mmCIF file of C-alpha atoms in Angstrom:
data_model
loop_
_atom_site.group_PDB
_atom_site.id
_atom_site.type_symbol
_atom_site.label_atom_id
_atom_site.label_comp_id
_atom_site.label_asym_id
_atom_site.label_seq_id
_atom_site.Cartn_x
_atom_site.Cartn_y
_atom_site.Cartn_z
ATOM 1 C CA UNK H 750 22.651 68.567 -74.244
ATOM 2 C CA UNK H 751 22.982 64.739 -74.626
ATOM 3 C CA UNK H 752 20.129 63.099 -77.055
ATOM 4 C CA UNK H 753 18.672 60.732 -74.026
ATOM 5 C CA UNK H 754 16.412 64.462 -73.301
ATOM 6 C CA UNK H 755 14.591 62.952 -76.777
ATOM 7 C CA UNK H 756 13.814 59.535 -74.923
ATOM 8 C CA UNK H 757 12.666 60.788 -71.591
ATOM 9 C CA UNK H 758 10.074 63.745 -73.257
ATOM 10 C CA UNK H 759 8.996 59.880 -75.422
ATOM 11 C CA UNK H 760 8.697 58.172 -72.464
ATOM 12 C CA UNK H 761 7.065 61.159 -70.186
ATOM 13 C CA UNK H 762 4.212 61.966 -73.535
ATOM 14 C CA UNK H 763 3.812 58.317 -73.261
ATOM 15 C CA UNK H 764 3.203 58.283 -69.006
ATOM 16 C CA UNK H 765 1.124 60.619 -69.360
ATOM 17 C CA UNK H 766 -1.202 59.825 -71.967
ATOM 18 C CA UNK H 767 -1.561 56.618 -70.997
ATOM 19 C CA UNK H 768 -2.696 57.129 -67.086
ATOM 20 C CA UNK H 769 -2.739 60.622 -67.047
ATOM 21 C CA UNK H 770 -4.874 62.060 -70.170
ATOM 22 C CA UNK H 771 -7.173 58.748 -70.490
ATOM 23 C CA UNK H 772 -10.172 58.529 -68.569
ATOM 24 C CA UNK H 773 -12.036 55.923 -67.113
ATOM 25 C CA UNK H 774 -15.021 56.178 -69.191
ATOM 26 C CA UNK H 775 -12.188 55.998 -72.854
ATOM 27 C CA UNK H 776 -10.992 52.332 -71.114
ATOM 28 C CA UNK H 777 -14.692 50.776 -70.704
ATOM 29 C CA UNK H 778 -14.851 52.105 -73.738
ATOM 30 C CA UNK H 779 -12.473 50.114 -75.025
ATOM 31 C CA UNK H 780 -13.017 46.853 -74.046
ATOM 32 C CA UNK H 781 -16.622 47.471 -75.550
ATOM 33 C CA UNK H 782 -18.265 44.837 -77.029
ATOM 34 C CA UNK H 783 -18.932 46.898 -80.099
ATOM 35 C CA UNK H 784 -16.625 47.583 -82.517
ATOM 36 C CA UNK H 785 -17.413 51.200 -83.098
ATOM 37 C CA UNK H 786 -17.475 51.586 -79.224
ATOM 38 C CA UNK H 787 -14.666 50.418 -79.516
ATOM 39 C CA UNK H 788 -12.641 51.905 -82.534
ATOM 40 C CA UNK H 789 -13.996 55.335 -81.015
ATOM 41 C CA UNK H 790 -11.573 55.266 -78.094
ATOM 42 C CA UNK H 791 -8.387 53.828 -79.248
ATOM 43 C CA UNK H 792 -8.324 56.756 -82.018
ATOM 44 C CA UNK H 793 -9.178 59.303 -79.535
ATOM 45 C CA UNK H 794 -6.019 57.802 -77.341
ATOM 46 C CA UNK H 795 -3.128 57.310 -79.346
ATOM 47 C CA UNK H 796 -4.635 61.213 -80.860
ATOM 48 C CA UNK H 797 -4.020 62.479 -77.324
ATOM 49 C CA UNK H 798 -0.485 60.367 -77.404
ATOM 50 C CA UNK H 799 0.814 61.927 -80.698
ATOM 51 C CA UNK H 800 -0.605 65.534 -79.408
ATOM 52 C CA UNK H 801 1.755 64.896 -76.575
ATOM 53 C CA UNK H 802 4.792 64.163 -78.575
ATOM 54 C CA UNK H 803 4.539 66.772 -80.318
ATOM 55 C CA UNK H 804 3.534 69.021 -77.380
ATOM 56 C CA UNK H 805 6.704 68.069 -76.220
ATOM 57 C CA UNK H 806 9.059 67.967 -79.262
ATOM 58 C CA UNK H 807 8.449 71.186 -80.349
ATOM 59 C CA UNK H 808 9.960 72.738 -77.302
ATOM 60 C CA UNK H 809 13.740 71.932 -78.997
ATOM 61 C CA UNK H 810 14.738 73.105 -82.328
ATOM 62 C CA UNK H 811 13.826 70.168 -84.463
ATOM 63 C CA UNK H 812 13.350 69.257 -88.098
ATOM 64 C CA UNK H 813 9.676 68.837 -88.768
ATOM 65 C CA UNK H 814 10.712 65.647 -91.072
ATOM 66 C CA UNK H 815 11.575 64.274 -87.203
ATOM 67 C CA UNK H 816 8.941 65.696 -85.711
ATOM 68 C CA UNK H 817 6.227 64.678 -88.239
ATOM 69 C CA UNK H 818 7.247 60.739 -88.799
ATOM 70 C CA UNK H 819 7.374 60.500 -84.587
ATOM 71 C CA UNK H 820 4.896 61.363 -83.711
ATOM 72 C CA UNK H 821 3.247 59.273 -86.996
ATOM 73 C CA UNK H 822 4.327 56.613 -85.954
ATOM 74 C CA UNK H 823 3.596 56.555 -82.040
ATOM 75 C CA UNK H 824 -0.043 57.517 -82.294
ATOM 76 C CA UNK H 825 -0.180 54.013 -85.365
ATOM 77 C CA UNK H 826 1.787 52.081 -83.252
ATOM 78 C CA UNK H 827 -0.450 53.430 -80.343
ATOM 79 C CA UNK H 828 -3.769 52.193 -82.159
ATOM 80 C CA UNK H 829 -2.462 48.499 -83.756
ATOM 81 C CA UNK H 830 -1.894 47.752 -80.270
ATOM 82 C CA UNK H 831 -3.791 48.794 -78.334
ATOM 83 C CA UNK H 832 -6.390 47.455 -81.003
ATOM 84 C CA UNK H 833 -5.496 44.263 -80.608
ATOM 85 C CA UNK H 834 -4.944 44.229 -76.617
ATOM 86 C CA UNK H 835 -8.643 45.275 -76.752
ATOM 87 C CA UNK H 836 -9.015 42.121 -78.480
ATOM 88 C CA UNK H 837 -6.432 40.113 -76.692
ATOM 89 C CA UNK H 838 -8.445 40.883 -73.267
ATOM 90 C CA UNK H 839 -12.121 40.549 -73.737
ATOM 91 C CA UNK H 840 -11.736 37.533 -75.883
ATOM 92 C CA UNK H 841 -8.628 35.760 -73.060
ATOM 93 C CA UNK H 842 -9.124 38.220 -69.849
ATOM 94 C CA UNK H 843 -10.553 34.939 -68.263
ATOM 95 C CA UNK H 844 -9.603 31.666 -69.020
ATOM 96 C CA UNK H 845 -10.524 28.212 -66.565
ATOM 97 C CA UNK H 846 -7.835 27.087 -64.696
ATOM 98 C CA UNK H 847 -5.672 24.116 -66.632
ATOM 99 C CA UNK H 848 -6.455 20.455 -64.451
ATOM 100 C CA UNK H 849 -8.262 22.544 -61.522
ATOM 101 C CA UNK H 850 -10.248 19.734 -59.117
ATOM 102 C CA UNK H 851 -12.706 22.016 -57.955
ATOM 103 C CA UNK H 852 -14.709 21.302 -54.600
ATOM 104 C CA UNK H 853 -17.827 19.574 -55.322
ATOM 105 C CA UNK H 854 -21.049 21.952 -55.198
ATOM 106 C CA UNK H 855 -17.963 24.664 -56.331
ATOM 107 C CA UNK H 856 -17.172 26.083 -59.336
ATOM 108 C CA UNK H 857 -13.247 26.032 -60.439
ATOM 109 C CA UNK H 858 -11.452 29.870 -60.241
ATOM 110 C CA UNK H 859 -11.056 31.640 -62.978
ATOM 111 C CA UNK H 860 -7.598 33.643 -63.605
ATOM 112 C CA UNK H 861 -7.193 36.597 -65.072
ATOM 113 C CA UNK H 862 -4.717 37.235 -67.386
ATOM 114 C CA UNK H 863 -5.160 40.950 -67.627
ATOM 115 C CA UNK H 864 -2.134 41.543 -65.666
ATOM 116 C CA UNK H 865 0.417 39.652 -68.473
ATOM 117 C CA UNK H 866 -1.878 41.984 -71.512
ATOM 118 C CA UNK H 867 -0.937 44.884 -69.237
ATOM 119 C CA UNK H 868 2.996 43.989 -69.351
ATOM 120 C CA UNK H 869 2.943 42.775 -72.979
ATOM 121 C CA UNK H 870 0.862 46.177 -73.677
ATOM 122 C CA UNK H 871 3.881 47.773 -72.224
ATOM 123 C CA UNK H 872 6.630 47.113 -73.214
ATOM 124 C CA UNK H 873 5.354 47.040 -76.887
ATOM 125 C CA UNK H 874 4.407 50.725 -76.877
ATOM 126 C CA UNK H 875 8.438 51.151 -74.856
ATOM 127 C CA UNK H 876 10.038 48.846 -77.422
ATOM 128 C CA UNK H 877 8.855 51.427 -80.081
ATOM 129 C CA UNK H 878 9.524 54.533 -78.006
ATOM 130 C CA UNK H 879 13.265 53.079 -77.872
ATOM 131 C CA UNK H 880 13.846 51.707 -82.078
ATOM 132 C CA UNK H 881 12.294 55.184 -82.926
ATOM 133 C CA UNK H 882 14.622 57.487 -80.610
ATOM 134 C CA UNK H 883 17.932 54.826 -81.919
ATOM 135 C CA UNK H 884 16.833 55.701 -85.570
ATOM 136 C CA UNK H 885 15.778 59.180 -85.717
ATOM 137 C CA UNK H 886 17.729 60.987 -83.797
ATOM 138 C CA UNK H 887 21.371 61.868 -82.837
ATOM 139 C CA UNK H 888 22.249 64.700 -80.290
ATOM 140 C CA UNK H 889 21.073 67.569 -81.429
ATOM 141 C CA UNK H 890 23.096 71.524 -80.148
ATOM 142 C CA UNK H 891 20.252 73.853 -78.674
ATOM 143 C CA UNK H 892 17.170 73.127 -76.963
ATOM 144 C CA UNK H 893 15.201 74.826 -74.058
ATOM 145 C CA UNK H 894 17.703 76.122 -71.402
ATOM 146 C CA UNK H 895 16.181 75.401 -68.342
ATOM 147 C CA UNK H 896 15.305 71.515 -69.568
ATOM 148 C CA UNK H 897 17.756 69.235 -67.760
ATOM 149 C CA UNK H 898 17.450 65.103 -68.505
ATOM 150 C CA UNK H 899 18.031 64.628 -64.987
ATOM 151 C CA UNK H 900 15.017 66.239 -63.435
ATOM 152 C CA UNK H 901 12.578 64.864 -66.430
ATOM 153 C CA UNK H 902 15.166 61.054 -65.441
ATOM 154 C CA UNK H 903 13.224 61.833 -61.643
ATOM 155 C CA UNK H 904 10.119 63.063 -62.999
ATOM 156 C CA UNK H 905 8.802 60.546 -64.626
ATOM 157 C CA UNK H 906 10.068 57.963 -61.698
ATOM 158 C CA UNK H 907 7.243 60.243 -59.654
ATOM 159 C CA UNK H 908 4.684 59.243 -62.144
ATOM 160 C CA UNK H 909 5.761 56.109 -62.659
ATOM 161 C CA UNK H 910 5.451 54.987 -58.893
ATOM 162 C CA UNK H 911 1.637 56.453 -58.826
ATOM 163 C CA UNK H 912 -0.784 55.639 -61.226
ATOM 164 C CA UNK H 913 1.453 54.001 -63.722
ATOM 165 C CA UNK H 914 2.394 51.210 -59.565
ATOM 166 C CA UNK H 915 -1.332 51.329 -59.065
ATOM 167 C CA UNK H 916 -2.054 50.072 -62.008
ATOM 168 C CA UNK H 917 0.171 46.773 -61.804
ATOM 169 C CA UNK H 918 -0.413 46.247 -58.216
ATOM 170 C CA UNK H 919 -3.673 46.472 -58.410
ATOM 171 C CA UNK H 920 -3.958 43.393 -61.867
ATOM 172 C CA UNK H 921 -1.552 41.350 -59.676
ATOM 173 C CA UNK H 922 -3.474 41.083 -56.909
ATOM 174 C CA UNK H 923 -6.285 39.665 -59.221
ATOM 175 C CA UNK H 924 -4.520 37.141 -60.423
ATOM 176 C CA UNK H 925 -5.366 36.727 -56.820
ATOM 177 C CA UNK H 926 -9.025 36.052 -55.270
ATOM 178 C CA UNK H 927 -9.922 39.199 -54.507
ATOM 179 C CA UNK H 928 -12.672 39.793 -51.035
ATOM 180 C CA UNK H 929 -15.900 41.302 -51.839
ATOM 181 C CA UNK H 930 -15.998 45.405 -50.855
ATOM 182 C CA UNK H 931 -16.309 46.109 -47.776
ATOM 183 C CA UNK H 932 -19.183 49.075 -47.426
ATOM 184 C CA UNK H 933 -17.033 50.311 -44.287
ATOM 185 C CA UNK H 934 -14.178 51.282 -46.735
ATOM 186 C CA UNK H 935 -13.615 54.967 -47.898
ATOM 187 C CA UNK H 936 -13.498 54.727 -52.166
ATOM 188 C CA UNK H 937 -10.236 55.090 -53.218
ATOM 189 C CA UNK H 938 -9.117 55.401 -50.140
ATOM 190 C CA UNK H 939 -6.320 52.341 -50.777
ATOM 191 C CA UNK H 940 -5.424 53.611 -54.060
ATOM 192 C CA UNK H 941 -4.173 57.575 -51.838
ATOM 193 C CA UNK H 942 -2.905 55.321 -49.524
ATOM 194 C CA UNK H 943 -0.827 53.604 -52.030
ATOM 195 C CA UNK H 944 -0.083 57.275 -54.054
ATOM 196 C CA UNK H 945 1.441 58.611 -50.639
ATOM 197 C CA UNK H 946 3.317 55.955 -50.086
ATOM 198 C CA UNK H 947 4.832 54.696 -52.737
ATOM 199 C CA UNK H 948 5.927 59.435 -53.085
ATOM 200 C CA UNK H 949 7.629 58.548 -49.373
ATOM 201 C CA UNK H 950 9.476 55.956 -50.643
ATOM 202 C CA UNK H 951 10.957 57.587 -53.516
ATOM 203 C CA UNK H 952 11.425 59.799 -51.628
ATOM 204 C CA UNK H 953 13.383 58.173 -49.377
ATOM 205 C CA UNK H 954 15.430 56.193 -52.246
ATOM 206 C CA UNK H 955 16.149 59.195 -54.117
ATOM 207 C CA UNK H 956 17.385 60.929 -50.514
ATOM 208 C CA UNK H 957 19.688 57.560 -50.036
ATOM 209 C CA UNK H 958 17.571 57.197 -46.375
ATOM 210 C CA UNK H 959 17.121 53.515 -46.702
ATOM 211 C CA UNK H 960 16.638 53.100 -42.360
ATOM 212 C CA UNK H 961 13.864 55.159 -42.370
ATOM 213 C CA UNK H 962 12.292 52.976 -45.068
ATOM 214 C CA UNK H 963 11.558 50.566 -42.915
ATOM 215 C CA UNK H 964 9.693 52.477 -40.294
ATOM 216 C CA UNK H 965 7.320 53.541 -42.854
ATOM 217 C CA UNK H 966 6.113 49.751 -43.829
ATOM 218 C CA UNK H 967 6.239 48.487 -40.337
ATOM 219 C CA UNK H 968 4.222 51.697 -40.051
ATOM 220 C CA UNK H 969 1.708 50.452 -42.244
ATOM 221 C CA UNK H 970 1.661 46.675 -41.584
ATOM 222 C CA UNK H 971 1.043 47.773 -37.684
ATOM 223 C CA UNK H 972 -1.306 49.747 -38.474
ATOM 224 C CA UNK H 973 -3.430 47.368 -41.221
ATOM 225 C CA UNK H 974 -2.458 43.938 -38.484
ATOM 226 C CA UNK H 975 -4.721 45.356 -35.514
ATOM 227 C CA UNK H 976 -7.801 46.473 -38.046
ATOM 228 C CA UNK H 977 -9.055 42.776 -37.507
ATOM 229 C CA UNK H 978 -6.849 41.637 -34.351
ATOM 230 C CA UNK H 979 -5.230 39.307 -37.413
ATOM 231 C CA UNK H 980 -7.728 37.167 -37.636
ATOM 232 C CA UNK H 981 -8.487 37.697 -41.483
ATOM 233 C CA UNK H 982 -5.883 35.960 -42.589
ATOM 234 C CA UNK H 983 -6.954 35.921 -46.271
ATOM 235 C CA UNK H 984 -7.123 39.766 -45.814
ATOM 236 C CA UNK H 985 -3.757 39.704 -43.937
ATOM 237 C CA UNK H 986 -1.810 38.286 -46.850
ATOM 238 C CA UNK H 987 -3.943 39.802 -49.260
ATOM 239 C CA UNK H 988 -2.998 43.898 -47.860
ATOM 240 C CA UNK H 989 0.853 42.287 -47.844
ATOM 241 C CA UNK H 990 1.000 41.234 -50.647
ATOM 242 C CA UNK H 991 -0.072 44.402 -52.663
ATOM 243 C CA UNK H 992 2.011 46.563 -50.062
ATOM 244 C CA UNK H 993 5.255 44.412 -51.066
ATOM 245 C CA UNK H 994 4.892 44.216 -54.826
ATOM 246 C CA UNK H 995 4.296 48.070 -54.313
ATOM 247 C CA UNK H 996 7.393 48.706 -52.827
ATOM 248 C CA UNK H 997 9.077 46.062 -54.848
ATOM 249 C CA UNK H 998 8.178 48.389 -57.924
ATOM 250 C CA UNK H 999 8.713 51.366 -56.289
ATOM 251 C CA UNK H 1000 12.867 50.005 -55.250
ATOM 252 C CA UNK H 1001 13.108 49.312 -58.800
ATOM 253 C CA UNK H 1002 12.031 52.729 -60.084
ATOM 254 C CA UNK H 1003 14.642 54.298 -57.446
ATOM 255 C CA UNK H 1004 17.302 52.274 -58.010
ATOM 256 C CA UNK H 1005 17.545 52.499 -61.571
ATOM 257 C CA UNK H 1006 16.177 56.452 -61.155
ATOM 258 C CA UNK H 1007 19.956 56.649 -59.346
ATOM 259 C CA UNK H 1008 21.792 54.135 -61.791
ATOM 260 C CA UNK H 1009 19.987 56.821 -64.911
ATOM 261 C CA UNK H 1010 21.409 59.860 -62.863
ATOM 262 C CA UNK H 1011 24.810 58.681 -62.317
ATOM 263 C CA UNK H 1012 25.034 58.172 -65.980
ATOM 264 C CA UNK H 1013 24.186 61.285 -66.669
ATOM 265 C CA UNK H 1014 26.600 62.434 -64.937
ATOM 266 C CA UNK H 1015 29.278 60.786 -66.722
ATOM 267 C CA UNK H 1016 28.306 62.686 -70.022
#
């Protein structure tokens, strides 16, 4: 075993806790105007993270001191970081564009800063995880035999290109002027299409089939363009922005995964 396994488990606990074990109702309460509701929701969320860390690290033979310290630090820091993010989002999520000259009779556009707070929030959590890993853990001599760092790297990559990427792309699109919802579209259809698209692209990247990725992107672009015969330029640009942002993130995750796997093979 090498010490990268612990880092992968901590990252797995973070991704699962932040994106897969956090229902929308809990997210809403974290942004509530009620301080009590925000405090309760953030505490529950931090507790879930701590439980995930304990659950995953218990599979390893490690000292209780290291386990308790890791769990406590991640739980407490997650509560603090998320509390600060909630306050920031509530206070500064929408600000008027500076130096904007709106047309007569129209309101100035708002700039949504939620995307920036999301990125800062994730960077803060990842920094804590890396610092804990560097400060506390050394290579262990015994682990659960069926665990493999390589498999965890691939598994985490697939988790990253699903909901985390979906959240990130949606925040990127919020930076632009969004269209009103169309009753003719299926609820959550865009998110499901994005999930499937990113799963296919990541699989093709890991398999080294880069040429096939072009066909996936081209097919989606043709279908989307055919929906309105190219007449709605704003819609076409909106869809293209979301597709390219999603593709860029998956491409980065896929290449990073391949590089990490190569590094692990050399160790």
